[in-house]
GROMACS .gro file of C-alpha atoms in nm:
model
  153
    1UNK     CA    1   0.666   0.980   2.097
    2UNK     CA    2   0.996   0.935   1.912
    3UNK     CA    3   0.983   0.785   1.564
    4UNK     CA    4   1.049   0.415   1.527
    5UNK     CA    5   1.382   0.322   1.380
    6UNK     CA    6   1.406   0.157   1.042
    7UNK     CA    7   1.053   0.234   0.936
    8UNK     CA    8   0.993   0.206   0.566
    9UNK     CA    9   0.677   0.182   0.366
   10UNK     CA   10   0.826  -0.163   0.343
   11UNK     CA   11   1.141  -0.154   0.135
   12UNK     CA   12   1.086   0.181  -0.037
   13UNK     CA   13   1.389   0.371  -0.165
   14UNK     CA   14   1.553   0.620   0.064
   15UNK     CA   15   1.483   0.910  -0.173
   16UNK     CA   16   1.527   1.233   0.018
   17UNK     CA   17   1.627   1.039   0.330
   18UNK     CA   18   1.415   0.948   0.624
   19UNK     CA   19   1.348   1.213   0.881
   20UNK     CA   20   1.189   1.188   1.219
   21UNK     CA   21   0.859   1.275   1.048
   22UNK     CA   22   0.862   0.952   0.849
   23UNK     CA   23   0.769   0.724   1.136
   24UNK     CA   24   0.540   0.966   1.315
   25UNK     CA   25   0.179   0.859   1.311
   26UNK     CA   26  -0.075   1.132   1.259
   27UNK     CA   27  -0.436   1.082   1.352
   28UNK     CA   28  -0.550   1.325   1.085
   29UNK     CA   29  -0.366   1.146   0.806
   30UNK     CA   30  -0.599   0.983   0.556
   31UNK     CA   31  -0.527   0.650   0.393
   32UNK     CA   32  -0.618   0.750   0.041
   33UNK     CA   33  -0.573   1.063  -0.159
   34UNK     CA   34  -0.908   1.216  -0.243
   35UNK     CA   35  -0.903   1.180  -0.617
   36UNK     CA   36  -1.193   0.956  -0.699
   37UNK     CA   37  -0.954   0.667  -0.758
   38UNK     CA   38  -1.109   0.423  -0.517
   39UNK     CA   39  -1.102   0.058  -0.610
   40UNK     CA   40  -1.394  -0.176  -0.638
   41UNK     CA   41  -1.340  -0.326  -0.296
   42UNK     CA   42  -1.514  -0.231   0.024
   43UNK     CA   43  -1.241  -0.248   0.289
   44UNK     CA   44  -1.008   0.009   0.140
   45UNK     CA   45  -1.063   0.286   0.390
   46UNK     CA   46  -1.041   0.119   0.727
   47UNK     CA   47  -1.225  -0.097   0.968
   48UNK     CA   48  -1.598  -0.148   0.965
   49UNK     CA   49  -1.649  -0.064   0.600
   50UNK     CA   50  -1.650  -0.426   0.485
   51UNK     CA   51  -2.001  -0.493   0.610
   52UNK     CA   52  -2.060  -0.790   0.838
   53UNK     CA   53  -1.727  -0.961   0.770
   54UNK     CA   54  -1.464  -0.798   0.990
   55UNK     CA   55  -1.101  -0.882   0.934
   56UNK     CA   56  -0.934  -1.091   1.200
   57UNK     CA   57  -0.656  -0.920   1.389
   58UNK     CA   58  -0.319  -0.975   1.226
   59UNK     CA   59   0.039  -0.905   1.325
   60UNK     CA   60   0.182  -0.941   0.974
   61UNK     CA   61   0.069  -0.899   0.616
   62UNK     CA   62   0.214  -1.032   0.290
   63UNK     CA   63   0.201  -0.709   0.094
   64UNK     CA   64   0.264  -0.581  -0.259
   65UNK     CA   65   0.272  -0.218  -0.363
   66UNK     CA   66   0.331   0.018  -0.649
   67UNK     CA   67   0.522   0.332  -0.552
   68UNK     CA   68   0.523   0.643  -0.770
   69UNK     CA   69   0.670   0.981  -0.682
   70UNK     CA   70   0.421   1.166  -0.901
   71UNK     CA   71   0.046   1.157  -0.850
   72UNK     CA   72  -0.019   1.145  -1.226
   73UNK     CA   73   0.195   0.833  -1.272
   74UNK     CA   74   0.020   0.664  -0.977
   75UNK     CA   75  -0.316   0.747  -1.135
   76UNK     CA   76  -0.205   0.587  -1.463
   77UNK     CA   77  -0.113   0.271  -1.275
   78UNK     CA   78  -0.447   0.275  -1.090
   79UNK     CA   79  -0.637   0.306  -1.419
   80UNK     CA   80  -0.454   0.003  -1.561
   81UNK     CA   81  -0.538  -0.199  -1.249
   82UNK     CA   82  -0.902  -0.095  -1.262
   83UNK     CA   83  -0.918  -0.198  -1.628
   84UNK     CA   84  -0.826  -0.553  -1.524
   85UNK     CA   85  -0.448  -0.577  -1.564
   86UNK     CA   86  -0.255  -0.795  -1.319
   87UNK     CA   87  -0.103  -0.618  -1.018
   88UNK     CA   88   0.243  -0.768  -1.066
   89UNK     CA   89   0.255  -0.665  -1.431
   90UNK     CA   90   0.155  -0.306  -1.355
   91UNK     CA   91   0.401  -0.294  -1.062
   92UNK     CA   92   0.691  -0.397  -1.287
   93UNK     CA   93   0.601  -0.121  -1.531
   94UNK     CA   94   0.513   0.165  -1.293
   95UNK     CA   95   0.671   0.111  -0.950
   96UNK     CA   96   0.974   0.329  -0.880
   97UNK     CA   97   1.116   0.136  -0.585
   98UNK     CA   98   1.341  -0.164  -0.542
   99UNK     CA   99   1.057  -0.416  -0.504
  100UNK     CA  100   1.116  -0.555  -0.853
  101UNK     CA  101   0.935  -0.887  -0.801
  102UNK     CA  102   0.598  -0.752  -0.909
  103UNK     CA  103   0.584  -0.510  -0.618
  104UNK     CA  104   0.622  -0.783  -0.356
  105UNK     CA  105   0.753  -0.669  -0.021
  106UNK     CA  106   0.698  -1.006   0.146
  107UNK     CA  107   0.574  -1.043   0.501
  108UNK     CA  108   0.578  -0.717   0.694
  109UNK     CA  109   0.505  -0.697   1.066
  110UNK     CA  110   0.308  -0.427   1.240
  111UNK     CA  111   0.541  -0.141   1.332
  112UNK     CA  112   0.782  -0.192   1.041
  113UNK     CA  113   0.598   0.036   0.797
  114UNK     CA  114   0.521   0.407   0.794
  115UNK     CA  115   0.186   0.504   0.945
  116UNK     CA  116  -0.044   0.561   0.645
  117UNK     CA  117   0.101   0.262   0.456
  118UNK     CA  118   0.059   0.035   0.758
  119UNK     CA  119  -0.297   0.151   0.826
  120UNK     CA  120  -0.397   0.083   0.466
  121UNK     CA  121  -0.220  -0.254   0.450
  122UNK     CA  122  -0.379  -0.390   0.767
  123UNK     CA  123  -0.725  -0.269   0.658
  124UNK     CA  124  -0.716  -0.471   0.334
  125UNK     CA  125  -0.858  -0.816   0.275
  126UNK     CA  126  -0.624  -1.069   0.113
  127UNK     CA  127  -0.655  -1.101  -0.264
  128UNK     CA  128  -0.462  -1.228  -0.566
  129UNK     CA  129  -0.254  -1.043  -0.826
  130UNK     CA  130  -0.504  -1.124  -1.101
  131UNK     CA  131  -0.802  -0.992  -0.895
  132UNK     CA  132  -0.651  -0.750  -0.643
  133UNK     CA  133  -0.841  -0.565  -0.374
  134UNK     CA  134  -0.671  -0.228  -0.379
  135UNK     CA  135  -0.609   0.042  -0.122
  136UNK     CA  136  -0.662   0.344  -0.338
  137UNK     CA  137  -0.375   0.594  -0.342
  138UNK     CA  138  -0.188   0.617  -0.011
  139UNK     CA  139   0.036   0.921   0.031
  140UNK     CA  140   0.353   0.886   0.240
  141UNK     CA  141   0.680   1.074   0.249
  142UNK     CA  142   0.806   0.831  -0.018
  143UNK     CA  143   0.530   0.915  -0.268
  144UNK     CA  144   0.201   0.757  -0.371
  145UNK     CA  145   0.140   0.387  -0.308
  146UNK     CA  146  -0.118   0.147  -0.441
  147UNK     CA  147  -0.130  -0.145  -0.199
  148UNK     CA  148  -0.267  -0.498  -0.207
  149UNK     CA  149  -0.236  -0.777   0.052
  150UNK     CA  150  -0.189  -1.144  -0.037
  151UNK     CA  151  -0.206  -1.285   0.314
  152UNK     CA  152  -0.252  -1.208   0.685
  153UNK     CA  153  -0.122  -1.383   0.994
   0.00000   0.00000   0.00000
């Protein structure tokens, strides 16, 4: 299957360019880097893990993220979030992309994001910047993302 055109993790910088690999979905790709940096929410690794409350199907999510090229920097950001800091504040300090408004990427539709980022975003329950439900670290060709969703439709 050819890669989809114009796929981004949702407005990430074009560092290193986008190759055909960027949009390719891989079944073996995991949503989170195994580093023990899981958040305190239940639905961060896919469907069915949130107990009896399944998420309704959605075609778009209002998403925020923090993008870091280096794993160590992403881990620092994750630690700040887990200590109770607001997502938008940490995003302004740590994110290395052009989403300057506290990591906000706005409404993103299914198919407009790279595979691992999209899978993680659509698996998350909506939350707020002061009490975010986080994805854990999501590795894409752009770097390491920490994702939260503010709305689904």
